[in-house]
PDB file of C-alpha atoms in Angstrom:
ATOM      1  CA  UNK A  25    -122.343 -46.454 -82.668  1.00 57.00           C
ATOM      2  CA  UNK A  26    -119.775 -48.410 -84.512  1.00 59.00           C
ATOM      3  CA  UNK A  27    -117.982 -48.918 -81.110  1.00 62.00           C
ATOM      4  CA  UNK A  28    -121.185 -50.503 -79.660  1.00 58.00           C
ATOM      5  CA  UNK A  29    -121.620 -52.601 -82.660  1.00 51.00           C
ATOM      6  CA  UNK A  30    -117.871 -53.840 -82.666  1.00 51.00           C
ATOM      7  CA  UNK A  31    -118.306 -54.748 -78.869  1.00 54.00           C
ATOM      8  CA  UNK A  32    -121.345 -56.679 -79.449  1.00 61.00           C
ATOM      9  CA  UNK A  33    -119.640 -58.628 -82.517  1.00 52.00           C
ATOM     10  CA  UNK A  34    -116.455 -59.489 -80.568  1.00 51.00           C
ATOM     11  CA  UNK A  35    -118.347 -60.532 -77.492  1.00 55.00           C
ATOM     12  CA  UNK A  36    -120.654 -62.739 -79.538  1.00 50.00           C
ATOM     13  CA  UNK A  37    -117.853 -64.423 -81.343  1.00 53.00           C
ATOM     14  CA  UNK A  38    -116.016 -65.015 -78.235  1.00 50.00           C
ATOM     15  CA  UNK A  39    -119.034 -66.805 -76.453  1.00 49.00           C
ATOM     16  CA  UNK A  40    -119.541 -68.875 -79.869  1.00 46.00           C
ATOM     17  CA  UNK A  41    -116.039 -69.763 -80.283  1.00 45.00           C
ATOM     18  CA  UNK A  42    -115.508 -71.140 -76.619  1.00 45.00           C
ATOM     19  CA  UNK A  43    -118.836 -72.398 -75.594  1.00 47.00           C
ATOM     20  CA  UNK A  44    -120.740 -75.220 -76.996  1.00 53.00           C
ATOM     21  CA  UNK A  45    -118.126 -76.757 -79.051  1.00 65.00           C
ATOM     22  CA  UNK A  46    -118.489 -80.336 -79.470  1.00 78.00           C
ATOM     23  CA  UNK A  47    -115.522 -82.691 -79.204  1.00 87.00           C
ATOM     24  CA  UNK A  48    -114.336 -85.113 -82.054  1.00 95.00           C
ATOM     25  CA  UNK A  49    -112.909 -88.431 -80.701  1.00 96.00           C
ATOM     26  CA  UNK A  50    -111.687 -91.668 -82.379  1.00 95.00           C
ATOM     27  CA  UNK A  51    -114.229 -94.345 -82.153  1.00 96.00           C
ATOM     28  CA  UNK A  52    -113.081 -98.029 -82.166  1.00 94.00           C
ATOM     29  CA  UNK A  53    -115.354-100.745 -81.386  1.00 88.00           C
ATOM     30  CA  UNK A  54    -113.662-103.568 -79.114  1.00 82.00           C
ATOM     31  CA  UNK A  55    -110.290-104.895 -80.314  1.00 85.00           C
ATOM     32  CA  UNK A  56    -108.164-107.816 -79.169  1.00 83.00           C
ATOM     33  CA  UNK A  57    -104.676-107.425 -77.710  1.00 79.00           C
ATOM     34  CA  UNK A  58    -102.330-105.446 -80.037  1.00 77.00           C
ATOM     35  CA  UNK A  59    -104.604-106.080 -83.189  1.00 85.00           C
ATOM     36  CA  UNK A  60    -105.448-102.763 -84.940  1.00 85.00           C
ATOM     37  CA  UNK A  61    -109.153-101.829 -84.989  1.00 85.00           C
ATOM     38  CA  UNK A  62    -110.854-100.041 -87.560  1.00 88.00           C
ATOM     39  CA  UNK A  63    -111.267 -96.580 -86.346  1.00 92.00           C
ATOM     40  CA  UNK A  64    -113.650 -93.693 -87.441  1.00 95.00           C
ATOM     41  CA  UNK A  65    -113.888 -90.070 -86.159  1.00 95.00           C
ATOM     42  CA  UNK A  66    -117.180 -89.221 -84.277  1.00 96.00           C
ATOM     43  CA  UNK A  67    -118.616 -86.037 -82.754  1.00 96.00           C
ATOM     44  CA  UNK A  68    -119.701 -86.167 -79.078  1.00 96.00           C
ATOM     45  CA  UNK A  69    -122.768 -85.345 -77.565  1.00 95.00           C
ATOM     46  CA  UNK A  70    -122.938 -82.295 -75.118  1.00 93.00           C
ATOM     47  CA  UNK A  71    -121.606 -83.348 -71.592  1.00 92.00           C
ATOM     48  CA  UNK A  72    -119.213 -86.336 -73.246  1.00 95.00           C
ATOM     49  CA  UNK A  73    -115.521 -86.489 -73.212  1.00 96.00           C
ATOM     50  CA  UNK A  74    -113.040 -88.887 -75.413  1.00 96.00           C
ATOM     51  CA  UNK A  75    -112.226 -92.160 -73.777  1.00 96.00           C
ATOM     52  CA  UNK A  76    -110.103 -95.178 -74.028  1.00 94.00           C
ATOM     53  CA  UNK A  77    -111.536 -98.298 -72.140  1.00 92.00           C
ATOM     54  CA  UNK A  78    -109.081-101.061 -71.410  1.00 89.00           C
ATOM     55  CA  UNK A  79    -110.114-104.355 -70.350  1.00 89.00           C
ATOM     56  CA  UNK A  80    -107.868-106.643 -68.524  1.00 87.00           C
ATOM     57  CA  UNK A  81    -108.036-110.222 -67.112  1.00 81.00           C
ATOM     58  CA  UNK A  82    -105.516-110.635 -64.555  1.00 74.00           C
ATOM     59  CA  UNK A  83    -102.314-109.023 -65.792  1.00 71.00           C
ATOM     60  CA  UNK A  84    -103.041-109.314 -69.716  1.00 74.00           C
ATOM     61  CA  UNK A  85    -104.523-106.379 -71.482  1.00 71.00           C
ATOM     62  CA  UNK A  86    -106.790-107.972 -73.825  1.00 79.00           C
ATOM     63  CA  UNK A  87    -109.747-105.709 -75.049  1.00 86.00           C
ATOM     64  CA  UNK A  88    -109.569-102.035 -76.078  1.00 89.00           C
ATOM     65  CA  UNK A  89    -112.474 -99.537 -76.960  1.00 92.00           C
ATOM     66  CA  UNK A  90    -112.382 -95.915 -77.758  1.00 95.00           C
ATOM     67  CA  UNK A  91    -115.371 -93.637 -77.988  1.00 96.00           C
ATOM     68  CA  UNK A  92    -117.361 -90.731 -76.443  1.00 97.00           C
ATOM     69  CA  UNK A  93    -118.486 -91.288 -72.981  1.00 96.00           C
ATOM     70  CA  UNK A  94    -120.231 -89.342 -70.308  1.00 96.00           C
ATOM     71  CA  UNK A  95    -118.101 -87.443 -68.150  1.00 94.00           C
ATOM     72  CA  UNK A  96    -119.211 -89.694 -65.090  1.00 95.00           C
ATOM     73  CA  UNK A  97    -117.844 -92.573 -66.364  1.00 94.00           C
ATOM     74  CA  UNK A  98    -114.127 -91.183 -66.264  1.00 96.00           C
ATOM     75  CA  UNK A  99    -111.941 -92.967 -64.009  1.00 95.00           C
ATOM     76  CA  UNK A 100    -114.214 -95.620 -63.346  1.00 93.00           C
ATOM     77  CA  UNK A 101    -113.248 -99.219 -63.210  1.00 94.00           C
ATOM     78  CA  UNK A 102    -115.971-102.001 -63.630  1.00 92.00           C
ATOM     79  CA  UNK A 103    -115.854-105.762 -63.462  1.00 91.00           C
ATOM     80  CA  UNK A 104    -117.811-107.438 -66.216  1.00 82.00           C
ATOM     81  CA  UNK A 105    -118.376-111.285 -67.150  1.00 82.00           C
ATOM     82  CA  UNK A 106    -118.297-112.650 -70.604  1.00 77.00           C
ATOM     83  CA  UNK A 107    -119.105-116.387 -70.682  1.00 81.00           C
ATOM     84  CA  UNK A 108    -116.506-117.813 -68.050  1.00 83.00           C
ATOM     85  CA  UNK A 109    -114.175-114.905 -68.195  1.00 80.00           C
ATOM     86  CA  UNK A 110    -114.271-112.103 -65.743  1.00 85.00           C
ATOM     87  CA  UNK A 111    -112.371-108.922 -66.579  1.00 86.00           C
ATOM     88  CA  UNK A 112    -112.183-105.582 -65.209  1.00 91.00           C
ATOM     89  CA  UNK A 113    -112.687-102.179 -67.672  1.00 91.00           C
ATOM     90  CA  UNK A 114    -110.773 -98.997 -66.732  1.00 93.00           C
ATOM     91  CA  UNK A 115    -111.889 -95.910 -68.698  1.00 95.00           C
ATOM     92  CA  UNK A 116    -109.411 -93.141 -69.210  1.00 95.00           C
ATOM     93  CA  UNK A 117    -110.964 -89.756 -70.334  1.00 96.00           C
ATOM     94  CA  UNK A 118    -109.283 -86.603 -72.369  1.00 95.00           C
ATOM     95  CA  UNK A 119    -110.742 -83.597 -73.244  1.00 91.00           C
ATOM     96  CA  UNK A 120    -108.990 -82.213 -76.479  1.00 92.00           C
ATOM     97  CA  UNK A 121    -110.275 -83.108 -80.022  1.00 92.00           C
ATOM     98  CA  UNK A 122    -109.020 -86.549 -81.148  1.00 94.00           C
ATOM     99  CA  UNK A 123    -107.141 -86.843 -77.980  1.00 95.00           C
ATOM    100  CA  UNK A 124    -107.845 -90.659 -77.639  1.00 93.00           C
ATOM    101  CA  UNK A 125    -106.066 -91.261 -80.887  1.00 88.00           C
ATOM    102  CA  UNK A 126    -102.995 -92.385 -78.767  1.00 76.00           C
ATOM    103  CA  UNK A 127    -102.721 -95.637 -77.228  1.00 63.00           C
ATOM    104  CA  UNK A 128    -102.787 -93.957 -73.757  1.00 55.00           C
ATOM    105  CA  UNK A 129    -104.591 -90.602 -73.824  1.00 52.00           C
ATOM    106  CA  UNK A 130    -103.261 -88.074 -71.257  1.00 48.00           C
ATOM    107  CA  UNK A 131    -106.107 -86.925 -68.898  1.00 47.00           C
ATOM    108  CA  UNK A 132    -106.543 -83.255 -68.728  1.00 43.00           C
ATOM    109  CA  UNK A 133    -107.524 -81.230 -65.654  1.00 38.00           C
ATOM    110  CA  UNK A 134    -111.185 -80.575 -65.530  1.00 40.00           C
ATOM    111  CA  UNK A 135    -110.461 -76.781 -65.517  1.00 38.00           C
ATOM    112  CA  UNK A 136    -108.147 -76.342 -68.617  1.00 41.00           C
ATOM    113  CA  UNK A 137    -111.107 -75.710 -70.813  1.00 42.00           C
ATOM    114  CA  UNK A 138    -112.515 -72.932 -68.676  1.00 39.00           C
ATOM    115  CA  UNK A 139    -109.143 -71.493 -68.271  1.00 42.00           C
ATOM    116  CA  UNK A 140    -108.568 -71.308 -72.172  1.00 44.00           C
ATOM    117  CA  UNK A 141    -111.969 -70.014 -72.376  1.00 45.00           C
ATOM    118  CA  UNK A 142    -111.355 -67.382 -69.884  1.00 47.00           C
ATOM    119  CA  UNK A 143    -107.892 -66.405 -71.338  1.00 48.00           C
ATOM    120  CA  UNK A 144    -109.652 -65.999 -74.728  1.00 54.00           C
ATOM    121  CA  UNK A 145    -112.448 -63.969 -73.504  1.00 55.00           C
ATOM    122  CA  UNK A 146    -109.827 -61.782 -71.645  1.00 54.00           C
ATOM    123  CA  UNK A 147    -107.809 -61.176 -74.843  1.00 57.00           C
ATOM    124  CA  UNK A 148    -110.893 -60.433 -76.737  1.00 64.00           C
ATOM    125  CA  UNK A 149    -111.901 -57.851 -74.329  1.00 59.00           C
ATOM    126  CA  UNK A 150    -108.683 -56.302 -74.117  1.00 58.00           C
ATOM    127  CA  UNK A 151    -108.545 -56.060 -78.080  1.00 59.00           C
ATOM    128  CA  UNK A 152    -112.029 -54.643 -78.177  1.00 52.00           C
ATOM    129  CA  UNK A 153    -111.030 -52.093 -75.761  1.00 61.00           C
ATOM    130  CA  UNK A 154    -107.991 -51.042 -78.043  1.00 59.00           C
ATOM    131  CA  UNK A 155    -110.256 -51.181 -81.189  1.00 61.00           C
ATOM    132  CA  UNK A 156    -112.808 -48.769 -79.594  1.00 63.00           C
ATOM    133  CA  UNK A 157    -110.241 -46.275 -78.426  1.00 68.00           C
ATOM    134  CA  UNK A 158    -108.717 -46.098 -81.875  1.00 68.00           C
ATOM    135  CA  UNK A 159    -112.021 -46.220 -83.844  1.00 63.00           C
TER     136      UNK A 159
END
């Protein structure tokens, strides 16, 4: 009976620690050029990732925004007009907590979280197996 309870507990801990965790990201409303902006930490909704959005007109980067975005926005370039100015924005996403705090976040592979979770699940199952043999 103790072995079964231990197995259930470890399985629940593994599921809880790997699934459903929400990311924390840096939020920074649009800022111009290299002017620092006031940053805060936000918690993303389910299905969102951290992002840095850069806007440029011609060859000059002139606006930056950081926030949580829907995963479908990642890698998307948009053209927007504001007044007489037309500029393009590009969205670069990353998957780790607070990963958009750097000036250029590193894009992460879409399967990295799954691999880490699978590794955690496998190691937890292995630990559970050894513990049930000992107890």
